[in-house]
Amino acid sequence: MNSNEELRRVQDLMKIEKEEEIRQYQLLLEQLTLNERIKKGACWFPLEVESSGWGLGEHPFITVLRTKMFDMPHKFRAGQVVGVFAEQFLSESKMIEYGVVHFVDKNKMKIIFYGTDLPSWVTRGRIGVQLAFDERSYIEMDRALRQVMEAKGNRLAELREILLGHAPAYFERMDYSFEIPHLNPSQNEAVMQILSAKDVAVVHGPPGTGKTTTLVEAIKQLAKRESPILVCAPSNPATDLLTERLAKSGLNVVRIGNISRVDEDLLKHTIEGILDDRPEMKEVKKMKIEAAGLFRQSEKFVRNFGPKEREERRDTKYEARTLMQQAKMLEDYVIEKILSEADVICCTLVGAMNRYIEKRKFHTVVIDEAAQALEPATWIPICKAEKVILAGDPFQLPPTVKSMDAAKGGLAVTLFEKAVERLEKVQLLNVQYRMHELIMGFSNQEFYNNQLMAASFVAKWTLSMADGADTRPVEFIDTAGCSFDEKVNPETLSSFNPEEYFVLRQHLDNLLTLASAEQRPSIAIISPYREQVQFIQDHIKKDFDHYPDDDITVDTIDSFQGQERDVVYITMVRSNPEGEIGFLKDTRRMNVAMTRAKKKLVVIGDSATLGGFKFYSRFLDYCEEHGCYATAWEWM
């Protein structure tokens, strides 16, 4: 296929994905009662409005608090589209006000509305918030694909042909030796490639190899030549991490868009945080407060409402809108100045179409975690670039694709994967600084052709334990023959395995008893299945008096990506006579799981169920070869 045929195929797959996502939202929201939506984590109700006002531009916001079911898991994340509704309008879909989640902090959420008016009912009576279908992302992805396909005789057309493997990428000849002392040779080579690239540079960073460190150093060098540089990632948490790392390196960083958490170190780099320190914003705030007062005045109830009162209300609203527009003009001027002075602008891929930068072009666009991004989303910032840097690992978690048909058709294949496969020059970072070499070993042979090596100071490190305690860096605890059959929650259809947790509990209790009091290890318990995570979270609080005082995290593999702990337990859950392992077949998810541990990895599973799949059969062989195999009977 030529480039446009390939992109048209991707466009068709996106339509299938969009239809499936709409179908799932309809199932989740339109066919469920309010209580069912709450239980599914798709709705908060009732809410208390903590504050309201006008944020950037003319858009009003509210900050709400969940007043019931504080521990109920939910699906709300920064950047998601939501609908706010009043209890009295539950049956009237037109009485929903739509907006986007700016942040979620435990039981608090800030929502920025799309409109310019805050409906009076939002701050009166009982209201709720629920997930809504996010059509904006699909609109932006489709627009980007069209722009790429229509590009002729310009820079975007050249980048399209290079990234899809139909034209070579060129590099400048560097006439000087370049070396950053605290980087290893492969990392320095990656920085050199990024600096010398005329078109595209690709950095492949396996787990623990310092990909973000390398990118930060490269961006620091680029910032000496040009600014601002656009730096993107697929998700808000990944973008926030980049923002913090770049800011700590001394760069002037501006974070655009929604944030994944409320944190002072992060907030001060957001547009809102930077504006707070600008003297011009006192006048902007004054105008917005005055406009808000006028809006409230225009909404006041009038007993005898006639032509005179109607005219007064209209004039008051006009005055409020005029004030708001004046405030917006001054605010936009200040924001443009802030962006022009920045070394780096950070946003998500879709956030590259934020109104403050939608018309800006950038000489260099850097995309981190590119292997987790849908291809159409990756093209959004590329449309603004003269030069593109892609970084990621195609052997970790892929992007989420909801439609099985779209995934089978190739939508789960990312632009990063295509670039790694088709481009002549890809820089692999080959020294990992996270884990013992035995923890690294299986992933190294399965995914990285044994090209990785452990840095000397991590290669042999183990836990600090009492004399005679088991300090093996890898253990597989086999539940075969123990009748630990998996169970399924009929509501969520997610699998769980209580008995696996009971074995894990015994092992963890033993480890904590024997671990050095001076060097308590950090611990994570992860599982592919949300229901198993929920079961463990419910029980571990009762089973361990010192939880959560000990550093123990319980989460899904997907949510834990990007993190690490001294000790990681993986509970595999699946145990059945048919040998069905479901999405455990996604070996990239297991690569993520197995490479989170620094000093000890403990995997608990049923070899009879797992062993029928070649990947796990090889893992069992690896454990036996290195003396890492144990049976669950030892812990019962």
XYZ file of C-alpha atoms in Angstrom:
636
model
C 0.000 0.000 0.000
C 1.100 3.552 -0.587
C 0.889 6.037 2.309
C -2.601 7.337 1.558
C -4.064 3.859 1.087
C -2.598 2.877 4.451
C -3.984 6.003 6.130
C -7.422 5.508 4.578
C -7.393 2.013 6.070
C -6.583 3.511 9.482
C -9.395 6.056 8.992
C -11.900 3.258 8.273
C -10.775 1.378 11.393
C -11.252 4.540 13.470
C -14.880 4.717 12.308
C -15.401 1.127 13.508
C -13.755 2.002 16.847
C -15.937 5.099 17.249
C -19.131 3.103 16.618
C -18.077 0.518 19.207
C -17.279 3.169 21.797
C -20.678 4.820 21.227
C -22.330 1.405 21.642
C -20.494 0.785 24.931
C -21.443 4.216 26.282
C -25.076 3.605 25.399
C -24.966 0.291 27.259
C -23.260 1.931 30.224
C -25.355 5.076 30.518
C -28.619 4.882 28.600
C -29.742 1.414 29.644
C -28.783 1.568 33.330
C -30.564 3.110 36.298
C -28.870 5.877 38.263
C -27.805 3.436 41.015
C -26.417 0.987 38.437
C -24.362 3.788 36.851
C -22.960 4.695 40.278
C -22.032 1.050 40.974
C -20.336 0.801 37.571
C -18.187 3.814 38.482
C -19.670 5.894 35.645
C -21.530 8.372 37.852
C -21.160 10.409 41.076
C -24.408 11.362 42.813
C -25.299 13.355 44.829
C -22.628 16.061 44.744
C -21.830 19.103 46.824
C -20.657 22.143 44.845
C -17.577 23.392 46.697
C -16.857 26.346 44.402
C -17.719 27.812 41.011
C -16.438 30.578 38.780
C -14.827 31.314 35.433
C -11.523 29.740 34.429
C -9.445 30.388 31.322
C -11.338 32.059 28.511
C -15.046 32.516 29.078
C -15.607 28.982 30.349
C -17.240 28.523 33.758
C -16.148 25.763 36.139
C -17.385 23.997 39.239
C -15.476 22.018 41.868
C -17.628 19.239 43.297
C -17.332 16.775 46.179
C -18.708 13.238 46.273
C -20.940 13.003 49.363
C -21.618 9.236 49.321
C -19.827 5.969 48.467
C -16.370 7.480 49.033
C -14.536 4.164 48.480
C -16.471 3.170 45.356
C -14.045 2.739 42.400
C -14.812 5.014 39.468
C -13.829 5.583 35.836
C -13.328 9.369 35.941
C -9.955 10.668 34.749
C -8.563 14.068 33.837
C -9.448 15.058 30.281
C -12.629 12.951 30.083
C -15.847 14.452 28.781
C -18.651 14.411 31.358
C -22.260 15.523 31.671
C -23.530 17.355 34.759
C -27.220 16.843 35.515
C -29.748 17.953 38.115
C -31.851 15.360 39.912
C -35.117 16.940 38.735
C -33.984 16.661 35.083
C -32.785 13.053 35.153
C -35.260 11.986 32.470
C -34.479 14.954 30.195
C -31.170 14.433 28.382
C -31.276 18.003 27.040
C -30.858 19.277 30.599
C -27.300 17.941 30.803
C -24.454 20.469 30.727
C -21.298 19.048 29.149
C -17.711 19.754 30.086
C -14.311 18.194 30.674
C -12.673 16.929 33.872
C -9.781 19.245 34.744
C -8.639 17.047 37.643
C -9.842 14.307 40.005
C -8.385 14.244 43.520
C -9.847 11.400 45.608
C -13.492 12.501 46.052
C -13.082 15.958 44.532
C -13.472 16.843 40.858
C -13.089 20.083 38.906
C -15.191 20.353 35.745
C -14.736 23.044 33.083
C -17.873 23.558 30.992
C -17.877 24.002 27.219
C -20.380 26.852 27.190
C -19.923 30.431 28.377
C -22.867 30.492 30.802
C -23.225 28.539 34.046
C -26.851 27.286 34.230
C -28.512 28.412 37.453
C -29.598 24.850 38.317
C -25.965 23.675 38.520
C -25.429 25.450 41.850
C -28.897 24.719 43.232
C -30.391 21.452 44.434
C -28.934 17.964 44.023
C -26.699 17.398 41.017
C -24.610 14.539 39.656
C -21.916 13.942 37.059
C -21.610 11.042 34.642
C -19.306 9.959 31.835
C -20.178 11.172 28.355
C -19.024 10.097 24.921
C -15.952 12.082 23.858
C -16.537 12.918 20.213
C -13.918 15.703 20.244
C -11.009 13.253 20.222
C -12.412 11.468 17.176
C -12.997 14.770 15.387
C -9.385 15.842 15.990
C -7.961 12.454 14.964
C -10.028 12.402 11.772
C -9.027 15.990 10.981
C -5.340 15.121 11.430
C -5.590 12.045 9.188
C -7.272 14.114 6.472
C -4.595 16.789 6.731
C -1.827 14.182 6.440
C -3.475 12.480 3.451
C -4.090 15.789 1.662
C -0.521 17.058 2.216
C 1.343 17.605 -1.070
C 4.710 19.201 -1.695
C 5.125 20.407 1.898
C 6.940 19.343 5.066
C 4.032 17.256 6.352
C 4.009 15.243 3.118
C 7.746 14.563 3.543
C 7.317 13.463 7.170
C 4.416 11.203 6.160
C 6.547 9.357 3.609
C 9.496 9.034 6.016
C 7.451 7.810 9.006
C 5.598 5.239 6.897
C 8.847 3.911 5.453
C 8.595 5.208 1.860
C 11.488 7.687 2.111
C 14.743 7.737 4.101
C 15.361 9.871 7.184
C 18.451 12.076 6.978
C 20.924 13.062 9.683
C 23.468 15.895 9.794
C 27.099 14.983 10.111
C 28.329 15.986 13.583
C 31.901 17.256 13.377
C 32.453 17.163 17.127
C 32.395 14.539 19.850
C 29.374 14.906 22.097
C 29.070 13.188 25.478
C 26.986 13.873 28.578
C 28.968 12.373 31.506
C 26.056 10.815 33.427
C 24.625 9.058 30.339
C 25.819 5.672 29.085
C 27.046 5.179 25.481
C 23.644 4.101 24.091
C 21.924 7.057 25.770
C 24.553 9.485 24.435
C 24.118 7.982 20.976
C 20.353 8.574 21.261
C 20.943 12.229 22.171
C 23.311 12.553 19.207
C 20.713 11.069 16.853
C 18.037 13.447 18.147
C 20.311 16.478 17.686
C 21.568 15.435 14.250
C 18.185 14.301 12.858
C 16.861 16.451 10.030
C 13.497 14.685 9.874
C 12.830 11.863 12.341
C 14.660 10.191 15.238
C 13.372 7.067 17.001
C 14.456 5.996 20.496
C 13.529 2.494 21.703
C 13.642 2.419 25.497
C 12.951 -0.947 27.201
C 11.953 -0.965 30.907
C 14.415 0.687 33.262
C 16.799 1.915 30.545
C 16.417 5.633 31.319
C 14.303 6.652 28.329
C 12.850 9.718 30.051
C 16.284 10.740 31.390
C 17.668 10.520 27.851
C 14.794 12.533 26.387
C 15.156 15.256 29.018
C 18.871 15.631 28.240
C 18.174 15.756 24.503
C 15.443 18.390 24.976
C 17.819 20.483 27.116
C 20.315 20.462 24.244
C 17.627 21.264 21.660
C 16.384 24.177 23.789
C 19.790 25.855 23.356
C 19.044 26.051 19.620
C 15.298 26.611 19.453
C 12.186 27.291 21.499
C 9.533 26.491 22.297
C 9.704 22.729 21.746
C 6.402 20.838 21.808
C 6.569 17.726 24.033
C 3.600 15.333 24.026
C 2.467 12.029 25.522
C -0.747 10.011 25.022
C -2.122 10.469 28.567
C -2.349 13.188 31.195
C -0.279 11.242 33.794
C 2.549 10.674 31.285
C 2.440 14.345 30.244
C 2.539 15.451 33.890
C 5.593 13.250 34.535
C 7.399 14.820 31.581
C 6.448 18.310 32.779
C 7.965 17.674 36.217
C 11.133 16.035 34.899
C 11.767 18.815 32.370
C 11.107 21.534 34.954
C 13.523 19.911 37.427
C 16.205 20.009 34.733
C 15.979 23.818 34.760
C 13.862 24.362 31.649
C 10.989 26.863 31.497
C 8.056 24.478 30.994
C 4.393 25.333 30.398
C 1.809 22.563 30.849
C -1.317 23.019 28.714
C -4.574 21.136 29.309
C -5.923 18.966 32.090
C -3.787 17.490 34.859
C -3.877 14.006 36.352
C -3.418 15.099 39.963
C -3.426 18.156 42.195
C 0.192 18.695 43.174
C 1.924 21.985 43.974
C 5.068 21.069 41.997
C 2.914 20.390 38.943
C 0.361 23.198 39.338
C 2.988 25.940 39.218
C 3.875 24.898 35.652
C 0.300 24.907 34.343
C -1.085 27.903 32.483
C -3.360 28.605 35.459
C -0.502 28.392 37.964
C 1.763 30.683 35.921
C -1.034 33.210 35.409
C -1.566 33.478 39.168
C 1.839 35.197 39.471
C 1.257 37.665 36.633
C 0.293 41.194 37.758
C -1.994 41.690 34.714
C -4.256 38.926 35.998
C -5.513 41.037 38.929
C -7.482 43.108 36.437
C -8.686 39.974 34.629
C -9.932 38.443 37.905
C -11.627 41.695 38.863
C -13.498 41.787 35.533
C -14.525 38.105 35.804
C -15.831 38.581 39.360
C -17.810 41.617 38.257
C -19.177 39.708 35.244
C -20.153 36.767 37.468
C -22.046 39.154 39.755
C -23.901 40.610 36.785
C -24.798 37.120 35.515
C -26.203 36.248 38.959
C -28.129 39.524 39.043
C -29.695 38.779 35.647
C -30.885 35.374 36.896
C -32.641 36.728 39.997
C -36.316 35.919 40.342
C -38.629 38.866 39.678
C -42.247 38.589 40.821
C -43.747 40.974 38.246
C -41.713 40.283 35.116
C -42.700 42.692 32.326
C -41.097 44.413 29.293
C -39.033 46.780 31.495
C -37.613 43.895 33.557
C -36.911 41.890 30.389
C -34.952 44.819 28.922
C -33.001 45.291 32.172
C -32.114 41.583 32.241
C -30.957 41.719 28.615
C -28.792 44.799 29.281
C -27.261 43.233 32.376
C -26.356 40.057 30.472
C -24.886 42.137 27.639
C -22.746 44.082 30.104
C -21.588 40.806 31.736
C -20.628 39.270 28.377
C -18.770 42.429 27.315
C -16.761 42.346 30.541
C -16.018 38.656 30.060
C -14.813 39.253 26.483
C -12.513 42.069 27.632
C -11.100 39.798 30.333
C -10.553 37.053 27.751
C -8.670 39.399 25.382
C -6.264 40.486 28.132
C -5.891 36.898 29.333
C -5.107 35.661 25.800
C -2.440 38.354 25.403
C -0.717 37.265 28.644
C -0.937 33.574 27.716
C 0.586 34.204 24.279
C 3.488 36.001 25.974
C 3.975 33.074 28.423
C 4.027 30.523 25.586
C 6.470 32.552 23.492
C 8.889 32.770 26.429
C 8.722 29.015 27.200
C 11.510 26.535 26.440
C 9.019 23.659 26.329
C 5.243 23.363 25.959
C 3.818 20.068 27.294
C 0.403 18.633 26.384
C -1.305 15.399 25.429
C -1.520 14.368 21.768
C -5.120 15.553 21.422
C -4.208 18.571 23.580
C -1.954 19.749 20.732
C -5.173 21.218 19.311
C -5.774 23.299 22.447
C -6.956 26.729 21.323
C -3.840 28.432 22.692
C -1.495 26.480 20.396
C -3.755 25.162 17.608
C -2.293 27.627 15.071
C 1.314 27.388 16.270
C 4.007 25.538 14.336
C 7.039 24.003 16.048
C 10.433 23.135 14.660
C 10.668 20.041 16.878
C 7.887 17.873 18.300
C 8.837 15.167 20.825
C 6.365 12.328 21.474
C 7.075 10.115 24.486
C 5.300 6.792 25.173
C 4.514 6.762 21.437
C 3.966 2.978 21.540
C 0.862 3.557 23.690
C -0.776 5.995 21.261
C -3.289 5.307 18.517
C -1.753 6.249 15.176
C -4.366 8.922 14.322
C -3.697 10.665 17.664
C 0.056 10.635 16.999
C -0.450 12.527 13.737
C -2.143 15.466 15.539
C 1.091 17.061 16.881
C 3.113 15.854 13.861
C 0.954 18.140 11.704
C 2.643 21.059 13.521
C 6.245 19.810 13.156
C 9.318 20.271 11.009
C 11.111 17.482 12.876
C 9.722 14.564 14.913
C 11.229 12.596 17.814
C 9.443 9.368 18.792
C 10.286 7.456 21.982
C 8.731 4.356 23.508
C 8.782 0.568 23.688
C 6.599 -1.541 21.362
C 6.852 -4.467 23.802
C 4.987 -2.749 26.627
C 1.275 -1.916 26.870
C -0.341 -1.069 23.525
C -3.049 1.584 23.122
C -6.549 0.658 24.258
C -8.789 -0.408 21.363
C -12.379 -1.185 22.324
C -13.468 -2.799 19.050
C -12.177 -6.333 18.458
C -12.707 -5.871 14.702
C -10.707 -2.630 14.667
C -7.913 -4.237 16.706
C -7.743 -7.254 14.383
C -7.742 -4.892 11.411
C -4.589 -3.226 12.694
C -5.725 -0.196 14.705
C -3.685 -1.436 17.683
C -0.509 -1.154 15.564
C 1.012 2.216 16.418
C 2.957 4.653 14.267
C 5.905 4.002 16.602
C 5.824 0.272 15.809
C 5.732 1.048 12.095
C 8.688 3.414 12.454
C 10.754 0.864 14.442
C 10.058 -1.774 11.795
C 10.492 0.393 8.690
C 13.119 3.026 9.493
C 16.768 2.184 8.960
C 18.087 3.935 12.075
C 16.495 3.223 15.494
C 18.478 3.751 18.694
C 18.041 1.034 21.352
C 18.870 1.951 24.957
C 20.587 -1.214 26.158
C 21.544 -0.712 29.828
C 18.818 -1.073 32.434
C 19.104 0.465 35.905
C 16.039 -0.951 37.650
C 16.233 -4.664 38.338
C 18.334 -7.672 39.250
C 19.666 -9.390 36.137
C 17.586 -12.523 36.842
C 14.366 -10.455 36.915
C 15.432 -8.852 33.634
C 16.547 -12.132 32.058
C 13.244 -13.600 30.870
C 11.980 -10.385 29.263
C 15.405 -9.851 27.740
C 15.328 -13.191 25.936
C 11.647 -12.972 24.957
C 11.423 -9.393 23.705
C 14.854 -7.811 23.289
C 17.005 -10.543 21.688
C 19.251 -10.573 24.778
C 20.566 -7.121 23.847
C 20.000 -5.661 27.334
C 22.477 -5.701 30.199
C 21.932 -4.819 33.848
C 23.975 -1.949 35.248
C 26.617 -3.245 37.665
C 25.036 -1.710 40.780
C 21.649 -3.437 40.191
C 22.748 -6.694 38.565
C 23.105 -8.611 41.849
C 21.142 -6.590 44.381
C 18.723 -8.395 46.700
C 16.526 -7.603 49.673
C 18.040 -6.962 53.076
C 16.683 -9.947 55.045
C 17.357 -11.924 58.231
C 20.045 -14.602 58.068
C 18.857 -17.718 56.243
C 15.842 -16.000 54.629
C 15.028 -16.639 50.979
C 16.539 -13.801 48.913
C 15.972 -15.337 45.466
C 15.162 -12.475 43.062
C 12.498 -14.496 41.185
C 9.924 -16.994 42.458
C 7.100 -18.775 40.673
C 4.600 -20.247 43.162
C 2.611 -22.944 41.394
C -1.018 -23.517 42.432
C -1.535 -26.522 40.084
C -3.333 -29.356 41.858
C -4.587 -27.124 44.688
C -8.137 -26.704 43.278
C -7.782 -22.917 43.254
C -10.366 -22.444 40.512
C -10.951 -18.911 39.234
C -14.298 -17.205 39.858
C -16.159 -14.531 37.891
C -18.085 -11.564 39.248
C -21.423 -11.761 37.360
C -21.811 -7.968 37.388
C -18.379 -6.929 36.118
C -17.563 -10.223 34.316
C -14.036 -9.819 35.697
C -12.181 -12.853 37.078
C -10.739 -13.262 40.576
C -9.092 -16.002 42.603
C -9.382 -15.725 46.416
C -7.097 -18.681 47.113
C -4.223 -17.116 45.171
C -4.479 -14.129 47.484
C -4.403 -16.380 50.573
C -1.101 -17.899 49.361
C 0.201 -14.417 48.581
C -0.819 -13.258 52.062
C 1.219 -15.982 53.720
C 4.250 -15.257 51.576
C 3.983 -11.492 52.181
C 3.593 -11.946 55.927
C 6.725 -14.107 55.969
C 8.649 -11.564 53.888
C 7.678 -8.637 56.132
C 8.615 -10.640 59.228
C 12.100 -11.419 57.903
C 12.796 -8.126 56.113
C 15.311 -5.752 57.671
C 13.637 -3.264 60.013
C 16.096 -0.585 58.851
C 15.485 -1.192 55.143
C 11.803 -2.004 54.741
C 11.117 -2.856 51.085
C 8.531 -1.083 48.969
C 5.943 -3.599 47.734
C 3.389 -3.804 44.927
C 0.683 -6.420 44.430
C -0.577 -6.329 40.849
C -2.926 -8.384 38.723
C -4.284 -8.292 35.184
C -7.829 -8.426 36.595
C -9.634 -5.508 38.245
C -11.834 -7.863 40.292
C -8.775 -9.542 41.837
C -7.363 -6.127 42.722
C -10.661 -5.146 44.335
C -10.772 -8.421 46.311
C -7.218 -7.914 47.597
C -7.821 -4.260 48.480
C -10.890 -5.285 50.487
C -9.045 -8.027 52.414
C -5.530 -6.712 52.910
C -6.768 -3.925 55.193
C -8.148 -6.554 57.572
C -5.274 -9.019 57.218
C -2.371 -6.628 57.835
C -2.493 -4.305 60.837
C 0.427 -2.354 59.406
C -1.327 -1.725 56.061
C -1.191 0.927 54.671
C 1.679 2.059 56.961
C 3.965 -0.345 55.124
C 4.708 0.787 51.583
C 2.251 -1.593 49.849
C 0.459 -0.714 46.612
C -2.366 -2.835 45.159
C -3.316 -2.120 41.543
C -3.892 -3.481 38.048
C -0.939 -4.048 35.754
C -2.196 -1.369 33.377
C -2.470 1.263 36.107
C 0.944 0.338 37.517
C 2.844 0.813 34.235
C 5.681 3.282 34.636
C 6.128 2.517 38.344
C 8.543 0.237 40.208
C 8.932 -1.311 43.682
C 11.541 -3.378 45.529
C 9.154 -6.349 45.586
C 6.372 -7.071 43.101
C 3.773 -9.822 43.478
C 1.787 -10.805 40.368
C -1.361 -12.840 40.951
C -2.295 -14.391 37.596
C -5.876 -15.477 38.587
C -6.673 -17.815 35.680
C -7.098 -21.455 36.735
C -9.539 -23.681 34.836
C -9.668 -27.184 33.281
C -9.997 -25.746 29.754
C -6.685 -23.892 29.921
C -8.378 -20.607 28.995
C -6.198 -17.608 29.838
C -8.161 -14.712 28.251
C -6.182 -11.527 27.796
C -3.157 -13.045 29.549
C -2.340 -13.884 25.928
C -1.239 -10.276 25.585
C 2.387 -10.934 26.445
C 3.220 -7.214 26.335
C 1.074 -6.734 29.440
C 3.104 -9.431 31.184
C 6.359 -7.801 30.059
C 5.213 -4.656 31.875
C 4.268 -6.656 34.977
C 7.479 -8.676 35.175
C 9.735 -5.641 34.810
C 8.322 -3.537 37.661
C 10.326 -5.340 40.395
C 13.769 -4.141 41.460
C 14.928 -6.858 43.885
C 12.280 -9.570 44.020
C 9.552 -10.778 41.637
C 6.965 -13.286 42.899
C 4.495 -14.739 40.369
C 1.579 -16.831 41.647
C -0.319 -18.915 39.102
C -1.518 -22.292 37.887
C 1.090 -23.953 35.654
C -1.523 -26.408 34.324
C -3.591 -23.507 32.956
C -0.751 -21.174 31.970
C 1.603 -23.824 30.576
C -0.553 -24.473 27.518
C 0.537 -21.100 26.155
C 4.123 -21.111 24.829
C 5.154 -17.811 26.416
C 4.268 -19.049 29.920
C 5.684 -22.491 29.223
C 9.023 -20.817 28.502
C 8.687 -18.733 31.680
C 8.128 -21.911 33.729
C 11.228 -23.444 32.124
C 13.178 -20.278 32.949
C 12.114 -20.476 36.614
C 13.031 -24.162 36.893
C 16.380 -23.587 35.172
C 17.299 -20.881 37.714
C 15.918 -22.626 40.811
C 13.013 -20.220 41.150
C 10.141 -22.729 41.179
C 8.046 -23.435 44.295
C 4.657 -24.985 45.001
C 1.696 -23.354 46.721
C 1.545 -26.277 49.171
C 4.558 -24.754 50.922
C 2.435 -21.694 51.790
C -0.850 -23.326 52.766
